[in-house]
Amino acid sequence: MARYRGPVEKLERRLGVSLALKGERRLAGKSALEKRPYAPGQHGQRKAKVSEYGLQLREKQKAKFMYGVSEKQFRRLFAEAARREGNTGALLISLLEQRLDNVVYRMGFASTRRFARQLVTHGHILVNGKRVDIPSYRVRAGEKIEIVEKSKENPQIVRAIELTNQTGMVAWVDVEKDKKYGIFTRIPEREEVVIPVEERYIVELYSK
């Protein structure tokens, strides 16, 4: 299955949780999920019983759509996490957090991961001084992520950085907002990554 490109607010309503797919609109409390906190469609307000498989699938969808990865990419990341020693679910989240588009988002250079991915693919991002246009590039601890000089005054980037005064910054990045660069200081611990996903269900799903 290809990456989801449909209406993201309808997706959040279907899954019943905010996945940070909308930026300033979400922060202003104007998201469709807050106005209509039930699934879309004629029967959206009905309370349906969710099976164990349905619960496992929903958690996978949350993670996949939140980080903006395709089914193939997600399976590959899970397989890598499963091969490593340690908690598979926590390792999966760590691998997702190391994606370049996610790090750009975490540094506050984009208000959504979707916009962060666009910045990467359009060549607006430097890693250690070199242009990288692959959203799935895995950022290592200590690497410097920077907006290219000609894009530093981009109004969307400037506004996204302003919004970090409201949203705050995660502990595993060190950002110079004025100079528009940041250091990915370390891989975060699972308990530091606040997302509405219970990865143990994903592990159960792929372990069948």
Short mmCIF file of C-alpha atoms in Angstrom, two decimals:
data_model
loop_
_atom_site.label_atom_id
_atom_site.label_comp_id
_atom_site.label_asym_id
_atom_site.label_seq_id
_atom_site.Cartn_x
_atom_site.Cartn_y
_atom_site.Cartn_z
CA MET A 1 0.00 0.00 0.00
CA ALA A 2 1.31 3.48 -0.92
CA ARG A 3 1.68 6.35 1.52
CA TYR A 4 -1.66 7.85 2.56
CA ARG A 5 -2.41 11.08 0.68
CA GLY A 6 -6.08 11.58 1.52
CA PRO A 7 -7.77 14.05 3.90
CA VAL A 8 -5.83 13.79 7.15
CA GLU A 9 -8.52 15.14 9.47
CA LYS A 10 -10.93 12.45 8.31
CA LEU A 11 -8.21 9.91 9.06
CA GLU A 12 -7.77 11.26 12.61
CA ARG A 13 -11.53 11.08 13.18
CA ARG A 14 -11.60 7.48 11.98
CA LEU A 15 -8.79 6.50 14.36
CA GLY A 16 -10.22 8.65 17.16
CA VAL A 17 -6.99 10.42 18.09
CA SER A 18 -4.88 13.40 17.06
CA LEU A 19 -1.80 12.29 15.11
CA ALA A 20 -0.33 15.80 14.76
CA LEU A 21 -1.18 15.77 11.07
CA LYS A 22 -2.39 19.37 11.21
CA GLY A 23 -0.16 22.10 12.58
CA GLU A 24 -1.42 25.54 13.58
CA ARG A 25 -5.05 24.56 13.04
CA ARG A 26 -4.67 21.78 15.64
CA LEU A 27 -2.93 24.06 18.14
CA ALA A 28 -5.73 26.60 17.78
CA GLY A 29 -8.31 23.95 18.72
CA LYS A 30 -9.95 24.09 15.29
CA SER A 31 -9.31 20.54 14.13
CA ALA A 32 -12.19 18.46 12.81
CA LEU A 33 -11.54 15.87 15.54
CA GLU A 34 -12.28 18.40 18.29
CA LYS A 35 -15.44 19.61 16.55
CA ARG A 36 -16.68 16.12 15.65
CA PRO A 37 -14.99 13.55 17.92
CA TYR A 38 -16.45 10.53 16.17
CA ALA A 39 -15.76 8.56 13.00
CA PRO A 40 -16.81 10.07 9.66
CA GLY A 41 -19.71 8.70 7.67
CA GLN A 42 -23.40 7.99 8.20
CA HIS A 43 -22.79 5.53 11.05
CA GLY A 44 -19.77 7.27 12.55
CA GLN A 45 -21.40 7.90 15.93
CA ARG A 46 -22.20 4.25 16.53
CA LYS A 47 -20.12 2.48 19.18
CA ALA A 48 -18.68 -0.58 17.49
CA LYS A 49 -16.94 -3.35 19.39
CA VAL A 50 -13.29 -3.66 18.35
CA SER A 51 -11.74 -7.11 18.04
CA GLU A 52 -8.22 -7.91 19.23
CA TYR A 53 -7.01 -7.88 15.62
CA GLY A 54 -8.80 -4.58 15.02
CA LEU A 55 -7.05 -3.04 18.02
CA GLN A 56 -3.65 -4.28 16.83
CA LEU A 57 -4.28 -2.99 13.32
CA ARG A 58 -5.43 0.41 14.59
CA GLU A 59 -2.22 0.91 16.59
CA LYS A 60 -0.15 0.06 13.55
CA GLN A 61 -2.13 2.52 11.46
CA LYS A 62 -1.65 5.24 14.05
CA ALA A 63 2.14 4.85 13.97
CA LYS A 64 2.29 4.48 10.20
CA PHE A 65 0.16 7.52 9.44
CA MET A 66 1.69 9.66 12.19
CA TYR A 67 5.23 9.17 10.87
CA GLY A 68 4.11 9.21 7.24
CA VAL A 69 5.66 5.93 6.14
CA SER A 70 4.42 3.40 3.63
CA GLU A 71 3.44 -0.16 4.53
CA LYS A 72 6.64 -1.49 2.95
CA GLN A 73 8.82 0.95 4.91
CA PHE A 74 6.99 0.15 8.13
CA ARG A 75 7.46 -3.61 7.70
CA ARG A 76 11.15 -3.11 6.95
CA LEU A 77 11.63 -1.00 10.08
CA PHE A 78 9.78 -3.54 12.20
CA ALA A 79 11.93 -6.37 10.81
CA GLU A 80 15.07 -4.42 11.73
CA ALA A 81 13.76 -3.71 15.23
CA ALA A 82 12.92 -7.40 15.69
CA ARG A 83 16.47 -8.43 14.74
CA ARG A 84 18.03 -6.15 17.34
CA GLU A 85 18.50 -7.05 20.97
CA GLY A 86 16.03 -5.31 23.27
CA ASN A 87 12.37 -4.33 23.36
CA THR A 88 11.12 -4.59 19.77
CA GLY A 89 8.34 -2.04 20.18
CA ALA A 90 10.61 0.56 21.76
CA LEU A 91 13.27 -0.03 19.11
CA LEU A 92 10.66 0.47 16.38
CA ILE A 93 9.70 3.86 17.79
CA SER A 94 13.39 4.82 18.04
CA LEU A 95 13.94 3.96 14.37
CA LEU A 96 10.92 6.04 13.38
CA GLU A 97 12.17 8.96 15.47
CA GLN A 98 15.54 8.87 13.68
CA ARG A 99 14.02 9.51 10.25
CA LEU A 100 15.26 12.83 8.85
CA ASP A 101 11.77 14.19 8.17
CA ASN A 102 10.77 13.45 11.76
CA VAL A 103 13.93 15.10 13.15
CA VAL A 104 13.22 18.22 11.07
CA TYR A 105 9.72 18.24 12.60
CA ARG A 106 11.05 17.65 16.13
CA MET A 107 13.45 20.57 15.72
CA GLY A 108 10.50 22.84 14.99
CA PHE A 109 11.45 23.68 11.39
CA ALA A 110 8.07 22.36 10.22
CA SER A 111 4.67 22.40 11.92
CA THR A 112 3.83 18.90 10.63
CA ARG A 113 5.81 15.85 9.56
CA ARG A 114 4.20 16.11 6.12
CA PHE A 115 5.66 19.61 5.64
CA ALA A 116 8.98 18.40 7.06
CA ARG A 117 9.06 15.63 4.45
CA GLN A 118 8.36 18.23 1.75
CA LEU A 119 11.26 20.37 2.98
CA VAL A 120 13.58 17.38 2.77
CA THR A 121 12.49 16.19 -0.68
CA HIS A 122 12.69 19.72 -2.13
CA GLY A 123 16.28 20.11 -0.99
CA HIS A 124 15.86 22.62 1.84
CA ILE A 125 17.75 20.54 4.44
CA LEU A 126 21.46 20.05 5.07
CA VAL A 127 22.93 17.25 7.18
CA ASN A 128 26.45 18.05 8.38
CA GLY A 129 26.66 20.69 5.64
CA LYS A 130 25.56 18.38 2.82
CA ARG A 131 22.17 18.46 1.12
CA VAL A 132 20.08 15.36 1.86
CA ASP A 133 16.74 14.90 0.09
CA ILE A 134 15.79 11.45 1.42
CA PRO A 135 13.12 11.66 4.17
CA SER A 136 13.96 8.18 5.45
CA TYR A 137 17.64 9.06 5.99
CA ARG A 138 18.56 7.85 9.47
CA VAL A 139 19.98 10.65 11.59
CA ARG A 140 22.77 9.66 13.96
CA ALA A 141 23.54 11.21 17.33
CA GLY A 142 25.66 14.32 16.96
CA GLU A 143 24.62 15.15 13.40
CA LYS A 144 23.80 18.75 12.51
CA ILE A 145 20.52 19.48 10.71
CA GLU A 146 20.28 22.88 9.04
CA ILE A 147 17.96 24.86 6.77
CA VAL A 148 19.74 25.90 3.56
CA GLU A 149 20.65 29.59 3.50
CA LYS A 150 18.19 30.65 0.80
CA SER A 151 15.26 29.07 2.70
CA LYS A 152 15.95 30.44 6.19
CA GLU A 153 13.43 33.25 5.75
CA ASN A 154 10.71 31.01 4.32
CA PRO A 155 7.51 32.26 6.06
CA GLN A 156 6.26 28.73 6.81
CA ILE A 157 9.56 27.77 8.43
CA VAL A 158 9.71 31.02 10.41
CA ARG A 159 6.12 30.50 11.61
CA ALA A 160 6.79 26.87 12.56
CA ILE A 161 9.74 27.96 14.71
CA GLU A 162 7.56 30.61 16.37
CA LEU A 163 5.04 27.92 17.28
CA THR A 164 7.68 26.02 19.27
CA ASN A 165 7.31 28.73 21.92
CA GLN A 166 3.83 27.25 22.42
CA THR A 167 4.59 23.57 21.89
CA GLY A 168 8.05 23.35 23.45
CA MET A 169 11.02 21.29 22.25
CA VAL A 170 11.91 17.66 22.84
CA ALA A 171 14.91 16.90 25.03
CA TRP A 172 16.98 15.01 22.44
CA VAL A 173 17.55 17.95 20.07
CA ASP A 174 19.51 21.15 20.65
CA VAL A 175 18.27 23.92 18.36
CA GLU A 176 19.59 27.38 17.54
CA LYS A 177 16.33 28.97 16.44
CA ASP A 178 17.83 32.22 15.14
CA LYS A 179 20.44 30.43 13.03
CA LYS A 180 17.96 27.71 12.05
CA TYR A 181 20.05 24.68 12.75
CA GLY A 182 19.99 21.96 15.37
CA ILE A 183 21.94 18.98 16.69
CA PHE A 184 20.33 15.57 17.11
CA THR A 185 22.04 14.97 20.43
CA ARG A 186 20.91 11.40 21.15
CA ILE A 187 18.38 8.69 20.40
CA PRO A 188 15.41 9.20 22.76
CA GLU A 189 14.26 6.69 25.34
CA ARG A 190 10.81 5.27 24.65
CA GLU A 191 9.22 6.94 27.69
CA GLU A 192 10.35 10.33 26.37
CA VAL A 193 8.47 9.94 23.09
CA VAL A 194 4.92 11.08 23.80
CA ILE A 195 2.72 9.64 21.07
CA PRO A 196 -0.76 8.04 21.20
CA VAL A 197 0.53 4.61 20.14
CA GLU A 198 0.75 1.38 22.14
CA GLU A 199 3.46 -0.40 20.19
CA ARG A 200 3.01 -3.71 22.04
CA TYR A 201 -0.08 -4.29 19.88
CA ILE A 202 2.01 -3.75 16.76
CA VAL A 203 4.49 -6.36 17.98
CA GLU A 204 1.61 -8.77 18.60
CA LEU A 205 0.25 -8.10 15.10
CA TYR A 206 3.52 -8.85 13.32
CA SER A 207 4.37 -11.78 15.59
CA LYS A 208 1.45 -13.90 14.41
#
